[in-house]
Short mmCIF file of C-alpha atoms in Angstrom, two decimals:
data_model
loop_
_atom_site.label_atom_id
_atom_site.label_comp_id
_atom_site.label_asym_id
_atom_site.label_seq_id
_atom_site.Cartn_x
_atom_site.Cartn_y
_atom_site.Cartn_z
CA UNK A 1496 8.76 -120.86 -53.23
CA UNK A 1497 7.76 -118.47 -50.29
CA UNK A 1498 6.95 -120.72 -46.87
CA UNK A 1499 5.76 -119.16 -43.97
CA UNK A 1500 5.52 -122.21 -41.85
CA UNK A 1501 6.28 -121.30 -38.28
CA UNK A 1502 5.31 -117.32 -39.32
CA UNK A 1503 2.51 -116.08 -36.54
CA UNK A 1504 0.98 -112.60 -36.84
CA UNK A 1505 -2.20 -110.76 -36.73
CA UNK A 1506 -4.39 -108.76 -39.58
CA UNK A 1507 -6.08 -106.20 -39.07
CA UNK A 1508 -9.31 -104.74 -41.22
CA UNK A 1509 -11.01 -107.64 -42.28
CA UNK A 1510 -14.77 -106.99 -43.15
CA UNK A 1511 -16.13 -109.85 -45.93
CA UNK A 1512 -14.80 -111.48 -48.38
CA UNK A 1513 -14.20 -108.70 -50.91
CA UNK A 1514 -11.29 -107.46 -48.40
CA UNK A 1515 -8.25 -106.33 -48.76
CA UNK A 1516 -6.89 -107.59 -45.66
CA UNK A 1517 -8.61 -111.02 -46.27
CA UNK A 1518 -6.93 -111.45 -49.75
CA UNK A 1519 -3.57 -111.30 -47.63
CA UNK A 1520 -5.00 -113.75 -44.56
CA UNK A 1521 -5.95 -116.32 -47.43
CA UNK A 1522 -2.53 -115.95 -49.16
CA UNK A 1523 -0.51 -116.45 -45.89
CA UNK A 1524 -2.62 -118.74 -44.28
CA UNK A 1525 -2.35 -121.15 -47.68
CA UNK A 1526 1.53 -120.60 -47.82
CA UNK A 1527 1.39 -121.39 -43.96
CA UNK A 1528 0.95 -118.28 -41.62
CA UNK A 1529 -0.62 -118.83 -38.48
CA UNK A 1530 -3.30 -115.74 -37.48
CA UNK A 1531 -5.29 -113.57 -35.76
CA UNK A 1532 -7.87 -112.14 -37.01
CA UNK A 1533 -9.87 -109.17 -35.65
CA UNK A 1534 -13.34 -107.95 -36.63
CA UNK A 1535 -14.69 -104.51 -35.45
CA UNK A 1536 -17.63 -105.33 -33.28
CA UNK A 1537 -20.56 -107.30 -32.38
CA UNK A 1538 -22.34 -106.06 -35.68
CA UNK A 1539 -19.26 -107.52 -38.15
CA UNK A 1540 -18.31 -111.08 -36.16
CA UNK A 1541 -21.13 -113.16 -38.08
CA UNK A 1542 -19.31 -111.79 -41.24
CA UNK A 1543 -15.85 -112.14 -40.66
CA UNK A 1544 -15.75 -115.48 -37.73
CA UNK A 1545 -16.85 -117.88 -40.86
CA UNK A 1546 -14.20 -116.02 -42.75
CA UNK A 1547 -11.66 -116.67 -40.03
CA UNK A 1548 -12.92 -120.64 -39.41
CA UNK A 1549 -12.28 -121.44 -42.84
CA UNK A 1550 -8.90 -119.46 -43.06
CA UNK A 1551 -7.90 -121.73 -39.50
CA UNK A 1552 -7.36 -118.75 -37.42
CA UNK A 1553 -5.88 -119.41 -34.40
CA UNK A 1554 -7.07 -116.72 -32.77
CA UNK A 1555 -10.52 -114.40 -33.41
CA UNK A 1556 -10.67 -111.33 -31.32
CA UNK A 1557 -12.60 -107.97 -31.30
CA UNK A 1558 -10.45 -104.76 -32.33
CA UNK A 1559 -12.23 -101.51 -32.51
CA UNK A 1560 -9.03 -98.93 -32.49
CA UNK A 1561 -10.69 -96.38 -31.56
CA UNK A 1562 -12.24 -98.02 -28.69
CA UNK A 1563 -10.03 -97.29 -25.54
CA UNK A 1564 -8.28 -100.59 -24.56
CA UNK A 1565 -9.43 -103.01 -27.02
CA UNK A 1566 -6.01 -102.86 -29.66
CA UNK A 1567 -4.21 -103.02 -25.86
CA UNK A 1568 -5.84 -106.15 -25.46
CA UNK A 1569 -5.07 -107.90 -28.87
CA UNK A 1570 -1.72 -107.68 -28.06
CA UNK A 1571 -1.68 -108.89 -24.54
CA UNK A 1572 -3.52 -111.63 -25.89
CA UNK A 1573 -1.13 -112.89 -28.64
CA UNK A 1574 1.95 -112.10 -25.57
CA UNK A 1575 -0.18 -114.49 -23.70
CA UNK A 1576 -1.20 -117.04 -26.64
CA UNK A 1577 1.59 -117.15 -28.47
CA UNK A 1578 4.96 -114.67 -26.47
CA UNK A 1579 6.18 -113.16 -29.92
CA UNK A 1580 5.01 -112.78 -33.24
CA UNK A 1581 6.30 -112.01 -36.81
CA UNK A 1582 4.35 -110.16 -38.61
CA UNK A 1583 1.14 -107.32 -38.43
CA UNK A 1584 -0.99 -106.35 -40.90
CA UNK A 1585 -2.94 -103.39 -40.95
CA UNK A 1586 -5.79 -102.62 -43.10
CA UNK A 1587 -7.80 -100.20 -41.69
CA UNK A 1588 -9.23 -96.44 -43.10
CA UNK A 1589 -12.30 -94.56 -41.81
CA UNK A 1590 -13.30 -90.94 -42.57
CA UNK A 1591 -16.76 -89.40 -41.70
CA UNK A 1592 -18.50 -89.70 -45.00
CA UNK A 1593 -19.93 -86.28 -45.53
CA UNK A 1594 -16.42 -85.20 -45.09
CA UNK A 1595 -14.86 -87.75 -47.06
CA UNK A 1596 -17.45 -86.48 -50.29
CA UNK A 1597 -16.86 -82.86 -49.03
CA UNK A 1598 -13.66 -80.63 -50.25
CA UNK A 1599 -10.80 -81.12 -48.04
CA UNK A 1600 -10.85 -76.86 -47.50
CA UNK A 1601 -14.24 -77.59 -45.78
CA UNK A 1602 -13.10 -80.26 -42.98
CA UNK A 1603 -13.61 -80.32 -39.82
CA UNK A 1604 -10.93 -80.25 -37.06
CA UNK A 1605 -13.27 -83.21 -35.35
CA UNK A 1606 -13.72 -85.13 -38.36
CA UNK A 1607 -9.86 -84.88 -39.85
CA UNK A 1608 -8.45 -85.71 -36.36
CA UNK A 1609 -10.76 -88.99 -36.16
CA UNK A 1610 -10.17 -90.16 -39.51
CA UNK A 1611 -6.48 -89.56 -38.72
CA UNK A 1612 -6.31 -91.50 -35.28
CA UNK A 1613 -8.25 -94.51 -36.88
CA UNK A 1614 -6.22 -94.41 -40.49
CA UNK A 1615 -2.92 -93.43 -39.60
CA UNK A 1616 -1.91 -93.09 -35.80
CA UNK A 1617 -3.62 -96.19 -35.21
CA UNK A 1618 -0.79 -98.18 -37.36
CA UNK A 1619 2.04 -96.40 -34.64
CA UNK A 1620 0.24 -97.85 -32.12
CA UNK A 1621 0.24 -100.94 -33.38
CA UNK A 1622 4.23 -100.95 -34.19
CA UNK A 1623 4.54 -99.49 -30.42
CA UNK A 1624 2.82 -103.05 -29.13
CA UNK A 1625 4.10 -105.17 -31.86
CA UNK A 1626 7.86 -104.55 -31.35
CA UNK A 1627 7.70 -105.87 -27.54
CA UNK A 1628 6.19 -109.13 -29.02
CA UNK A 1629 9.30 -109.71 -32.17
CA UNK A 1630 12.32 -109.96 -30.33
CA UNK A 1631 13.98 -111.52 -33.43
CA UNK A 1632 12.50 -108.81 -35.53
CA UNK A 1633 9.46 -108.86 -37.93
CA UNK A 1634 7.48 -106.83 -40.54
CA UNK A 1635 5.10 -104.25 -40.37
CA UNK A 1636 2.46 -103.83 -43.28
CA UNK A 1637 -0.13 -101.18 -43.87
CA UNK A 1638 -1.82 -100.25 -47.14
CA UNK A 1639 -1.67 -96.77 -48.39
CA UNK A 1640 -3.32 -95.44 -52.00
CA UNK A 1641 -1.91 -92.98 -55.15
CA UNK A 1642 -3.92 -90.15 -53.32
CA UNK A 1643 -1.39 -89.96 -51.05
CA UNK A 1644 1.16 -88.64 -53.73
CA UNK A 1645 -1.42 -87.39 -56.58
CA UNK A 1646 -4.35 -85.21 -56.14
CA UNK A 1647 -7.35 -88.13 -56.78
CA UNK A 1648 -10.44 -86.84 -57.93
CA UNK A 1649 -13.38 -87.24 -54.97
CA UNK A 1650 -10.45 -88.81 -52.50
CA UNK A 1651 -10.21 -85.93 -50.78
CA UNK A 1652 -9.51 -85.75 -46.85
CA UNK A 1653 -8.04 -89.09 -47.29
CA UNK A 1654 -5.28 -87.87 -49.07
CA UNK A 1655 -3.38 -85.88 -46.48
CA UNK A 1656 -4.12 -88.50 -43.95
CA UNK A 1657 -2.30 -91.70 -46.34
CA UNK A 1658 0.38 -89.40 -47.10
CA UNK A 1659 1.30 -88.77 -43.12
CA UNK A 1660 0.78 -92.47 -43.28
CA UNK A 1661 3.21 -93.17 -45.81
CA UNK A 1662 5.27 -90.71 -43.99
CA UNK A 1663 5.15 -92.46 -40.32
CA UNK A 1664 6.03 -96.14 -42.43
CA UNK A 1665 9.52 -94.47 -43.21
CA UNK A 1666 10.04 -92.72 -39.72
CA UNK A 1667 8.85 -96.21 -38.32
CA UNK A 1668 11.28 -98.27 -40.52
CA UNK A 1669 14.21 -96.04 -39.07
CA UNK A 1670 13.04 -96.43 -35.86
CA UNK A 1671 12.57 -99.50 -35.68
CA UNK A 1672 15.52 -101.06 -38.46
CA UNK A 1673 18.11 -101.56 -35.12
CA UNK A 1674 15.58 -104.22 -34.23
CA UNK A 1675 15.73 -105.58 -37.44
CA UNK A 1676 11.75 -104.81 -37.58
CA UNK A 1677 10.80 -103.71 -41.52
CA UNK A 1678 8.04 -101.45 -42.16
CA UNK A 1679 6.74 -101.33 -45.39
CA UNK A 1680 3.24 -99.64 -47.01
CA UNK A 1681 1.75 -101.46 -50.22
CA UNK A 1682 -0.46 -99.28 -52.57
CA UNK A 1683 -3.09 -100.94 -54.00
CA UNK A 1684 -4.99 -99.36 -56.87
CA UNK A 1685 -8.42 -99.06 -56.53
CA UNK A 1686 -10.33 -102.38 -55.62
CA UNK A 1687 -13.95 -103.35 -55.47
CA UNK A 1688 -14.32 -103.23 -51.43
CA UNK A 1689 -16.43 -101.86 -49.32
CA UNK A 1690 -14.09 -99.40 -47.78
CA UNK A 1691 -13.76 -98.34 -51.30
CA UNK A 1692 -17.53 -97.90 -51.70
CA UNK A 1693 -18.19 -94.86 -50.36
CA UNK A 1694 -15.86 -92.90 -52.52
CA UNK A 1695 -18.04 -90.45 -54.82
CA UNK A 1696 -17.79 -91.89 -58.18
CA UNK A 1697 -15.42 -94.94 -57.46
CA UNK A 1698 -17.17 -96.61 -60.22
CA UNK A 1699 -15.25 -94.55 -63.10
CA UNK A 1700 -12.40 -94.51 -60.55
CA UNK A 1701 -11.88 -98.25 -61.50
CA UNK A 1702 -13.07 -97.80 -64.93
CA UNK A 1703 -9.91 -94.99 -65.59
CA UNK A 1704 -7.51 -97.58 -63.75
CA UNK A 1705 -8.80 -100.29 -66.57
CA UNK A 1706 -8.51 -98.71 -69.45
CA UNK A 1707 -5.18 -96.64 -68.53
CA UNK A 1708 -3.04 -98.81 -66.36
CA UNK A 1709 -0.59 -100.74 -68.68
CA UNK A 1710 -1.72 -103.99 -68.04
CA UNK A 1711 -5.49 -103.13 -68.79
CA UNK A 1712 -6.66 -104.47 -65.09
CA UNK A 1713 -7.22 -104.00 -61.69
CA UNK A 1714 -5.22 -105.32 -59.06
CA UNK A 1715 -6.76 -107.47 -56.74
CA UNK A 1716 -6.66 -108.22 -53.00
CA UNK A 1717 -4.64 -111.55 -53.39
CA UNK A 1718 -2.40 -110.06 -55.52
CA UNK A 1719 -1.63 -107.78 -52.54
CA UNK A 1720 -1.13 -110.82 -50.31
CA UNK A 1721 1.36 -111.73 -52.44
CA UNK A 1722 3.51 -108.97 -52.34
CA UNK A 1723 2.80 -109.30 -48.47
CA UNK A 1724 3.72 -112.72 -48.56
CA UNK A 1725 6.99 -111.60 -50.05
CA UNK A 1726 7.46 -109.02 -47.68
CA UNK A 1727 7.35 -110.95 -44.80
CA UNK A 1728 9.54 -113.81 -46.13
CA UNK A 1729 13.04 -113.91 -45.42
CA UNK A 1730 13.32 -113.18 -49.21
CA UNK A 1731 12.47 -109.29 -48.57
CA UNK A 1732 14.99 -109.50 -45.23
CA UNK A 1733 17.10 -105.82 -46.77
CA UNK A 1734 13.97 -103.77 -47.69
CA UNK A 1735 11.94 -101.57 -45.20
CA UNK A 1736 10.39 -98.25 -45.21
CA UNK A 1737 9.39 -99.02 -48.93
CA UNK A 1738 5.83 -98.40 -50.62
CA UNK A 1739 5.40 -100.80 -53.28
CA UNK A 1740 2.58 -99.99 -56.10
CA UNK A 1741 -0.07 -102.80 -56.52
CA UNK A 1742 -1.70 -101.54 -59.30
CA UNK A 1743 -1.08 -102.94 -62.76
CA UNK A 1744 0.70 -100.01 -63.32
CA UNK A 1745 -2.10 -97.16 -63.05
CA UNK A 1746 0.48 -95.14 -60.72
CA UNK A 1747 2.70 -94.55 -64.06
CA UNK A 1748 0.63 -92.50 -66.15
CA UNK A 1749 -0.07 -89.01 -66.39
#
């Protein structure tokens, strides 16, 4: 039986209910996790505060990562609120969407550096704060997709930019091991979110997972705050720089 009684840590990329990263805040908070939540701006706190009130976040704060300062201040805030924490969890990709449905050949230097800062660097950033605040070490979680190691029809730019994030995870998790902080990246397959809603054609997307994973399903988001439940348990205290497939198996076939 997994407790995380005493656990404190923040998640990142919470929009509704249909989230990934709220399937992981409802798992943790339910096996004892204390949060913080963050919601993007002014325009997503009516959806995600109720979300957060029923979950008992401790803390609700405003995160937009590409917004100069605010990720600086989540952090200075839990140092203040709290001194250390154990765990962070972030669930965050953007691309501009007429790049995202364009061929990656055609991208622009603008648009693939954004999507880059906001999807990928922004999860170094966050392990730069984070290990001031877990002096007694902690876990790092960010969630990564099959495009990153398989060419994904209509995924496109997204697929270089999860594959430098999958990349950074294992430079982090050397890094960062002499601290005894693990870094891991889970891989869901494709979900019903709406991240995941403005891929071209994600409708047959999730219809080829169905009908060709081996367990004839989808994953869904609290089965991914399972494995992060895991993951931040003692129980997964010798594995970092790991990506571990959430998928019913869809990553397995040709």
């Amino acid at each position: 039986m997994i407790d995380l009684t005493g656990k404190r840590g923040v998640i990142f990329g919470i929009a509704n209910n249909k989230s990934i990263a709220y399937g992981c805040a409802e798992v943790l908070s339910n096996l004892g996790a204390e949060l913080c939540i963050t919601y993007l701006n002014d325009k997503a706190r009516p959806f995600v505060a109720p979300l957060a009130d029923q979950l008992g976040a401790a803390l609700v704060l405003p995160c937009d990562v590409a917004t100069e300062g605010e990720l600086e201040q989540v952090f200075e805030r839990l140092k203040q609120e709290w001194g250390q924490i154990d765990f962070v969890i972030h669930s965050i990709a953007w691309s501009p969407l007429d790049e995202l449905h364009g061929k990656l050949v055609d991208s622009s230097s603008e648009g693939f550096c954004k999507a880059m800062d906001i999807s990928c660097h922004s999860f170094i950033r966050m392990a730069r704060h984070a290990r001031a605040l877990m002096p007694q070490g902690g876990s790092l979680l960010t969630m990564s997709y099959h495009g990153a190691e398989r060419v994904v029809d209509h995924y496109n730019l997204m697929g270089p930019i999860k594959a430098a994030l999958e990349s950074s995870v294992r430079y982090l998790a050397a890094e960062l091991g002499p601290e005894q902080i693990r870094v891991h990246s889970l891989s869901p397959g494709p979900m019903p979110t709406r991240a995941a809603s403005g891929i071209d054609s994600f409708d047959e997307l999730m219809g080829d997972a169905i009908e060709r994973s081996p367990l004839h399903r989808l994953g869904s988001p609290s089965d991914v705050g399972k494995l992060a439940a895991f993951l931040i348990s003692e129980h997964s205290s010798a594995l970092t720089g790991t990506r571990i497939y959430v998928d019913a198996g869809h990553h397995l076939m040709a």
